[in-house]
Coordinates of C-alpha atoms and ligand atoms in Angstrom, one line a residue:
M3 CA 223.7 158.5 43.4
R4 CA 225.9 157.8 40.4
Y5 CA 229.0 155.9 39.2
I6 CA 232.2 158.0 39.1
N7 CA 235.0 155.9 37.5
K8 CA 232.9 152.8 38.1
I9 CA 232.6 153.5 41.8
L10 CA 229.1 154.0 43.1
T11 CA 228.9 157.4 44.9
I12 CA 226.2 159.0 47.0
E13 CA 226.6 162.8 46.9
K14 CA 230.3 163.0 47.5
I15 CA 230.8 159.8 49.4
R16 CA 231.9 156.5 47.9
V17 CA 229.7 153.5 48.9
Q18 CA 232.7 151.4 49.6
D19 CA 234.0 153.9 52.1
I20 CA 230.7 153.9 53.9
A21 CA 230.8 150.1 54.2
K22 CA 234.4 150.2 55.4
K23 CA 233.7 152.8 58.1
F24 CA 230.4 151.5 59.4
G25 CA 230.1 147.9 58.4
T26 CA 227.0 146.5 56.7
P27 CA 224.1 146.6 56.3
V28 CA 223.7 150.4 56.4
Y29 CA 220.8 152.6 55.6
C30 CA 222.1 155.6 53.9
Y31 CA 220.1 158.8 53.0
S32 CA 220.9 161.7 50.7
Y33 CA 220.0 165.2 52.0
K34 CA 220.3 166.7 48.6
Q35 CA 217.6 164.3 47.2
L36 CA 215.3 165.1 50.2
K37 CA 215.6 168.8 49.6
E38 CA 214.9 168.4 45.9
N39 CA 211.9 166.1 46.5
I40 CA 210.3 168.7 48.9
S41 CA 211.0 171.6 46.6
N42 CA 209.5 169.7 43.6
F43 CA 206.5 168.7 45.6
K44 CA 205.8 172.3 46.7
K45 CA 206.3 173.5 43.1
N46 CA 203.7 171.1 41.8
F47 CA 201.0 172.6 43.9
N48 CA 202.3 176.1 44.6
S49 CA 199.2 178.0 43.3
F50 CA 197.1 177.0 46.3
S51 CA 199.9 176.6 49.0
P52 CA 198.7 173.4 50.7
L53 CA 199.7 172.3 54.2
I54 CA 202.0 169.4 53.5
C55 CA 202.0 166.9 56.4
F56 CA 204.8 164.3 56.0
A57 CA 203.5 160.8 56.7
V58 CA 205.8 159.8 59.5
K59 CA 205.1 156.1 59.2
S60 CA 207.2 156.0 56.0
N61 CA 210.3 157.1 57.8
T62 CA 210.4 157.6 61.5
N63 CA 214.0 158.8 62.0
V64 CA 213.9 162.0 64.1
S65 CA 216.9 163.5 62.3
I66 CA 215.3 163.0 58.9
I67 CA 212.0 164.5 60.2
K68 CA 213.9 167.5 61.7
E69 CA 215.3 168.2 58.2
I70 CA 211.8 167.8 56.7
R71 CA 210.5 170.3 59.3
K72 CA 213.2 172.8 58.4
L73 CA 212.1 172.5 54.8
G74 CA 208.6 173.6 55.9
L75 CA 206.5 170.5 56.3
G76 CA 204.2 169.3 59.1
A77 CA 203.4 165.7 60.0
D78 CA 200.7 163.1 59.6
V79 CA 200.9 160.5 62.4
V80 CA 199.1 157.3 63.1
S81 CA 200.1 156.4 66.7
M82 CA 201.2 158.1 70.0
G83 CA 204.8 157.0 69.2
E84 CA 204.7 158.8 65.9
L85 CA 203.2 161.9 67.4
M86 CA 206.0 161.9 70.0
V87 CA 208.6 161.5 67.2
A88 CA 207.0 164.5 65.3
L89 CA 207.0 166.7 68.3
K90 CA 210.6 165.6 69.2
A91 CA 211.6 166.7 65.7
G92 CA 210.2 170.1 66.5
I93 CA 207.1 170.1 64.3
K94 CA 204.5 172.5 65.6
P95 CA 201.4 170.9 66.9
K96 CA 199.3 173.1 64.6
K97 CA 200.9 171.4 61.7
I98 CA 200.1 167.8 62.8
V99 CA 197.2 165.6 61.8
F100 CA 196.4 162.3 63.4
S101 CA 195.0 159.5 61.2
G102 CA 194.1 155.8 61.8
V103 CA 191.2 153.5 62.5
G104 CA 192.0 152.5 66.0
K105 CA 193.2 155.4 68.1
T106 CA 193.0 154.5 71.8
A107 CA 191.7 156.7 74.6
A108 CA 195.3 157.2 75.7
E109 CA 196.3 158.4 72.2
I110 CA 193.3 160.7 71.9
N111 CA 194.1 162.1 75.3
Y112 CA 197.7 162.8 74.4
A113 CA 196.7 164.4 71.0
I114 CA 194.2 166.7 72.7
D115 CA 196.7 167.7 75.4
K116 CA 199.3 168.5 72.7
K117 CA 196.7 170.7 70.8
I118 CA 197.4 169.2 67.4
L119 CA 195.6 170.6 64.3
L120 CA 193.2 167.8 63.6
I121 CA 192.2 164.3 64.8
N122 CA 190.9 162.6 61.6
A123 CA 188.3 160.2 62.9
E124 CA 187.3 157.1 61.0
S125 CA 184.1 155.8 62.7
K126 CA 181.1 156.9 64.8
S127 CA 182.6 155.1 67.8
E128 CA 185.8 157.1 67.5
I129 CA 183.9 160.4 67.3
I130 CA 181.9 159.5 70.4
E131 CA 185.2 158.7 72.2
I132 CA 186.8 161.9 71.1
E133 CA 183.7 163.8 72.3
R134 CA 183.7 162.0 75.7
I135 CA 187.4 162.8 76.3
A136 CA 187.0 166.4 75.1
K137 CA 184.1 166.9 77.4
S138 CA 186.0 165.6 80.4
K139 CA 188.7 168.1 79.7
N140 CA 186.2 170.9 79.1
K141 CA 187.6 171.4 75.6
I142 CA 186.4 171.8 72.1
V143 CA 188.5 169.5 69.8
D144 CA 188.9 170.0 66.1
I145 CA 188.3 166.9 64.1
G146 CA 188.2 165.6 60.5
I147 CA 186.1 162.7 59.2
R148 CA 187.7 160.3 56.9
L149 CA 185.5 159.5 53.9
N150 CA 185.9 156.2 52.1
P151 CA 185.3 157.5 48.5
N152 CA 185.0 153.9 47.1
T153 CA 187.7 154.7 44.5
D154 CA 190.0 152.1 43.1
A155 CA 193.6 153.5 43.3
K156 CA 194.7 150.9 40.8
T157 CA 197.7 150.0 42.9
L158 CA 198.6 146.8 44.7
K159 CA 195.7 145.3 46.7
Q160 CA 197.9 145.3 49.8
I161 CA 198.2 149.1 49.8
S162 CA 194.8 150.1 48.4
T163 CA 192.7 151.9 51.1
G164 CA 189.9 153.7 49.3
K165 CA 187.5 151.0 48.3
K166 CA 184.4 150.1 50.2
E167 CA 185.8 146.7 51.3
N168 CA 188.8 148.4 53.0
K169 CA 188.7 149.1 56.7
F170 CA 189.4 152.8 56.3
G171 CA 187.1 155.8 56.5
V172 CA 183.3 155.8 56.4
D173 CA 180.9 155.5 53.5
E174 CA 178.9 158.4 52.1
K175 CA 175.7 157.7 54.1
T176 CA 177.5 157.4 57.4
F177 CA 179.5 160.5 56.5
F178 CA 176.4 162.7 56.3
K179 CA 175.1 161.2 59.6
L180 CA 178.4 162.0 61.3
V181 CA 178.4 165.6 59.9
N182 CA 175.0 166.1 61.5
Y183 CA 176.1 164.5 64.7
S184 CA 179.2 166.7 64.9
K185 CA 177.2 169.9 64.1
N186 CA 175.1 169.3 67.2
S187 CA 178.1 168.5 69.5
K188 CA 179.4 171.1 72.0
S189 CA 182.8 169.3 72.4
I190 CA 183.9 168.7 68.9
D191 CA 184.3 171.1 66.0
L192 CA 184.2 169.4 62.5
K193 CA 186.8 171.2 60.4
C194 CA 188.0 168.7 57.8
L195 CA 187.0 166.1 55.3
S196 CA 189.9 163.6 54.7
V197 CA 190.5 160.9 52.2
H198 CA 193.5 158.7 51.4
I199 CA 192.9 156.1 48.7
G200 CA 196.1 154.1 48.8
S201 CA 199.8 154.2 48.2
Q202 CA 202.3 154.0 45.2
I203 CA 199.6 155.5 42.9
L204 CA 201.1 156.2 39.5
D205 CA 197.9 157.1 37.6
H206 CA 196.3 160.5 38.1
K207 CA 192.8 159.2 37.2
P208 CA 191.9 157.7 40.6
Y209 CA 192.8 161.0 42.1
E210 CA 190.4 162.8 39.7
K211 CA 187.7 160.3 40.6
M212 CA 188.3 160.8 44.3
L213 CA 188.0 164.6 43.8
D214 CA 184.7 164.2 41.9
V215 CA 183.4 162.2 44.8
V216 CA 184.6 164.7 47.4
D217 CA 183.2 167.6 45.4
K218 CA 179.8 165.9 45.2
I219 CA 179.7 165.0 48.9
V220 CA 180.8 168.4 50.2
K221 CA 178.1 170.1 48.1
K222 CA 175.5 167.6 49.3
S223 CA 176.5 168.0 52.9
N224 CA 176.0 171.7 52.7
Y225 CA 178.7 172.3 55.3
R226 CA 181.9 174.4 55.1
F227 CA 185.0 172.4 55.7
D228 CA 188.0 174.6 56.7
F229 CA 190.3 171.8 55.4
I230 CA 190.1 169.1 52.7
D231 CA 192.8 166.6 53.4
L232 CA 193.6 164.6 50.3
G233 CA 196.0 162.2 51.9
G234 CA 199.2 161.0 50.2
G235 CA 199.9 158.0 48.0
M236 CA 201.8 159.6 45.2
G237 CA 203.9 156.9 43.7
I238 CA 207.6 156.9 42.7
S239 CA 209.4 154.9 39.9
Y240 CA 211.2 152.0 41.5
E241 CA 212.6 150.9 38.2
N242 CA 214.1 152.9 35.4
N243 CA 211.7 154.1 32.7
K244 CA 208.7 153.1 34.6
K245 CA 205.5 155.2 34.7
K246 CA 205.5 158.5 36.6
L247 CA 202.5 160.2 38.3
N248 CA 201.3 163.1 36.3
Y249 CA 201.4 165.9 38.9
K250 CA 200.2 168.5 36.4
K251 CA 197.0 166.7 35.8
Y252 CA 196.5 166.1 39.6
N253 CA 197.1 169.8 40.2
I254 CA 194.6 170.8 37.5
A255 CA 192.0 168.5 39.0
I256 CA 192.5 170.1 42.5
K257 CA 192.4 173.7 41.0
R258 CA 189.1 172.8 39.3
F259 CA 187.8 171.5 42.7
L260 CA 188.9 174.7 44.4
K261 CA 186.8 176.8 42.1
N262 CA 183.8 175.6 44.0
H263 CA 185.3 175.3 47.5
T264 CA 187.4 177.7 49.6
S265 CA 188.9 175.1 51.9
K266 CA 192.6 174.8 52.6
I267 CA 194.1 171.7 51.0
I268 CA 196.2 169.3 53.2
F269 CA 198.5 166.6 51.7
E270 CA 200.0 163.6 53.6
P271 CA 202.8 162.4 51.4
G272 CA 205.3 159.8 52.6
R273 CA 206.9 157.8 49.8
S274 CA 207.1 160.7 47.4
I275 CA 209.2 162.7 49.9
V276 CA 211.6 160.1 51.2
G277 CA 211.3 157.0 49.0
N278 CA 214.2 157.7 46.7
I279 CA 216.5 159.3 49.3
G280 CA 217.5 156.0 50.9
S281 CA 219.8 153.1 49.9
L282 CA 220.6 149.9 51.7
I283 CA 224.2 148.8 51.5
S284 CA 224.8 145.2 52.1
K285 CA 227.6 142.6 51.6
V286 CA 227.7 139.3 49.8
I287 CA 228.3 136.7 52.5
Y288 CA 228.3 133.6 50.3
I289 CA 227.6 132.6 46.7
K290 CA 225.8 129.3 46.6
E291 CA 225.5 127.5 43.4
N292 CA 222.9 124.7 43.4
N293 CA 221.7 122.4 40.7
K294 CA 218.6 124.3 39.9
K295 CA 219.3 127.7 41.2
D296 CA 222.1 130.0 42.2
F297 CA 221.9 132.3 45.2
I298 CA 223.7 135.5 46.3
I299 CA 223.3 135.4 50.1
L300 CA 223.5 139.0 51.5
D301 CA 224.0 140.2 55.0
A302 CA 220.8 142.3 54.7
A303 CA 217.5 140.4 55.1
M304 CA 213.8 140.8 55.2
N305 CA 214.0 142.1 58.8
D306 CA 216.0 145.1 57.4
L307 CA 213.9 145.6 54.3
M308 CA 210.5 144.0 54.4
R309 CA 208.9 145.4 51.2
P310 CA 209.8 142.5 48.9
A311 CA 208.5 139.9 51.3
L312 CA 205.4 141.9 52.3
Y313 CA 204.3 143.4 48.9
G314 CA 206.4 141.6 46.3
A315 CA 208.2 144.9 45.8
N316 CA 211.3 144.9 43.6
H317 CA 214.1 147.4 44.4
K318 CA 216.7 148.4 41.8
T319 CA 219.9 146.5 42.8
L320 CA 223.4 147.8 42.0
P321 CA 227.0 146.7 42.6
A322 CA 229.3 149.2 44.5
F323 CA 232.0 148.7 41.9
K324 CA 231.1 148.2 38.3
T325 CA 233.0 145.8 36.1
N326 CA 232.2 144.8 32.5
Q327 CA 232.0 141.1 33.3
I328 CA 228.5 139.9 32.9
S329 CA 227.4 136.6 34.4
Q330 CA 225.3 134.3 32.3
K331 CA 223.6 132.8 35.3
T332 CA 220.3 133.8 37.0
Y333 CA 220.7 134.7 40.7
D334 CA 218.3 135.0 43.5
F335 CA 219.4 137.7 45.9
V336 CA 218.4 136.5 49.4
G337 CA 219.0 137.2 53.0
P338 CA 220.1 134.8 55.8
I339 CA 216.7 134.5 57.5
C340 CA 214.9 131.2 57.8
E341 CA 211.9 132.1 55.6
S342 CA 211.6 131.4 51.9
T343 CA 210.1 134.9 51.4
D344 CA 213.5 136.3 52.6
K345 CA 214.3 137.1 49.0
F346 CA 215.0 140.6 47.5
T347 CA 215.1 140.0 43.8
T348 CA 216.0 137.6 40.9
L349 CA 218.4 139.0 38.3
K350 CA 219.7 137.8 35.0
K351 CA 222.9 139.0 33.4
F352 CA 224.0 140.8 36.5
Q353 CA 227.7 141.4 36.7
K354 CA 229.9 138.6 38.0
L355 CA 230.0 138.8 41.8
K356 CA 232.5 137.5 44.4
E357 CA 232.0 136.9 48.1
K358 CA 232.4 140.2 50.1
D359 CA 231.3 142.4 47.2
L360 CA 228.9 145.2 48.1
I361 CA 225.3 145.3 46.8
I362 CA 223.1 148.3 47.0
M363 CA 219.3 148.3 47.0
C364 CA 217.9 151.6 45.9
D365 CA 214.8 153.7 46.8
V366 CA 214.4 152.2 50.3
G367 CA 213.9 155.6 52.1
A368 CA 210.2 155.0 52.6
Y369 CA 208.8 151.9 54.4
G370 CA 212.4 150.5 54.6
M371 CA 213.8 151.1 58.1
S372 CA 210.3 152.0 59.4
L373 CA 209.1 148.5 58.7
S374 CA 212.2 146.7 59.9
S375 CA 212.1 144.3 62.8
N376 CA 214.3 142.2 65.1
Y377 CA 213.2 138.9 63.6
N378 CA 215.8 136.2 64.2
V379 CA 217.3 138.5 66.9
R380 CA 219.0 140.5 64.2
P381 CA 220.0 144.1 65.3
K382 CA 218.6 146.9 63.1
P383 CA 221.1 148.6 60.8
I384 CA 222.9 151.9 61.4
E385 CA 221.3 154.9 59.6
I386 CA 223.5 157.7 58.1
L387 CA 222.6 161.0 56.4
I388 CA 224.9 162.3 53.7
K389 CA 225.2 166.0 53.1
G390 CA 227.7 166.7 50.4
S391 CA 231.0 165.3 51.7
K392 CA 229.7 165.1 55.3
I393 CA 228.3 162.0 57.0
N394 CA 226.0 162.2 60.0
I395 CA 225.1 159.1 62.0
I396 CA 221.4 159.5 62.6
K397 CA 220.8 156.2 64.4
Q398 CA 223.4 153.8 65.8
R399 CA 223.4 150.2 64.8
Q400 CA 221.4 148.2 67.5
K401 CA 223.6 146.2 69.9
L402 CA 222.9 142.6 70.5
K403 CA 223.1 143.1 74.2
D404 CA 220.2 145.5 74.1
L405 CA 218.1 142.9 72.3
I406 CA 218.8 140.1 74.7
Ligands
PLP528 C1 200.2 155.7 54.7 C2 199.4 156.9 54.7 C3 199.9 158.1 54.0 C4 201.2 158.1 53.2 O1 201.1 157.4 52.1 P1 202.3 157.4 51.0 O2 201.9 156.5 49.9 O3 203.6 157.1 51.7 O4 202.3 158.9 50.4 C5 199.1 159.2 54.1 N1 197.9 159.2 54.8 C6 197.5 158.2 55.4 C7 196.2 158.3 56.2 C8 198.2 157.0 55.4 O5 197.7 155.9 56.0

């Protein structure tokens, strides 16, 4: 995405032309960026060729996942719906892992019938349930156990998952008990230790700590795991010049770990694969200037992009057409929804705006559309995928008549 003669352009398409053709708001993805992200991700870890399972919850569009599949990735899913999406996108069951603390009997049944690679269990009760269902089908089911390594990911508390107070995984003591339990079961085959310590992680040190814990526990359990699933969580830079995750150091730590272990590594990245491929194009409906504060009211809202309201996230915000006239005012960029948290960002010295101008929020490819809702009976936006000078509609805008 760049300005060509002051006009914001995604690959070879001008943002203003997208808005004209499809209306606003629009979720718009770049294929070129997706391809580059996947190729970089693979390069970072190419010495041990991991199985890379895309975390479907970050972007559930079947067409996007099809492209991801063609670029060689599998899938990490957290519900029956996501498993169906992954299968629909053509991902081979043997490249799918199923995570989550609350898989229902129906979900476990479905996963077993589809013969996916691993069900990563997160409690003793879940293992007993998997065992019961496997037995009833006369099958042996491959599972992983998710360890809670009690590692602080040093990220936002809302997206931290690897500390002992989080609901995810089991503690060390329980882990050893469950390894023993699984060893003696005729219906489950323990193949994997999994961890996932959180999201938007920009510091490699929590990953190093996590690997130290995993190393210690695998040695102590005296059990050979075919797979070690390290989860995802790799952060991206949402603002210019912000910190970047040091993949080299993470890679070095994993290679050090693999000197003592022969397991295959699995990753479950979401954000790092799709985060920066997406933009949300919206239009200024009104400019409202109050005594105390001035507002840019957009036609996109928290139902379309929830991250600012949910996590206090801030997305880089750009005009579709650049001028050199800077406003001296401070504006809140808000949506039309009846909630005070329906606010995207506050910007000083943004360029002067008029009603009907187009505003683009960047890096919304992960946890953007997938977290969207129909709050206020607002239809979800159209999604398009740009490949060079071609535009593919990959999801139609919802119609009001289908919502009512
Ligand atoms: C959310 C999640 C991921 C993906 O996290 P990202 O930060 O998007 O890479 C991977 N694994 C599990 C178990 C998750 O819950």
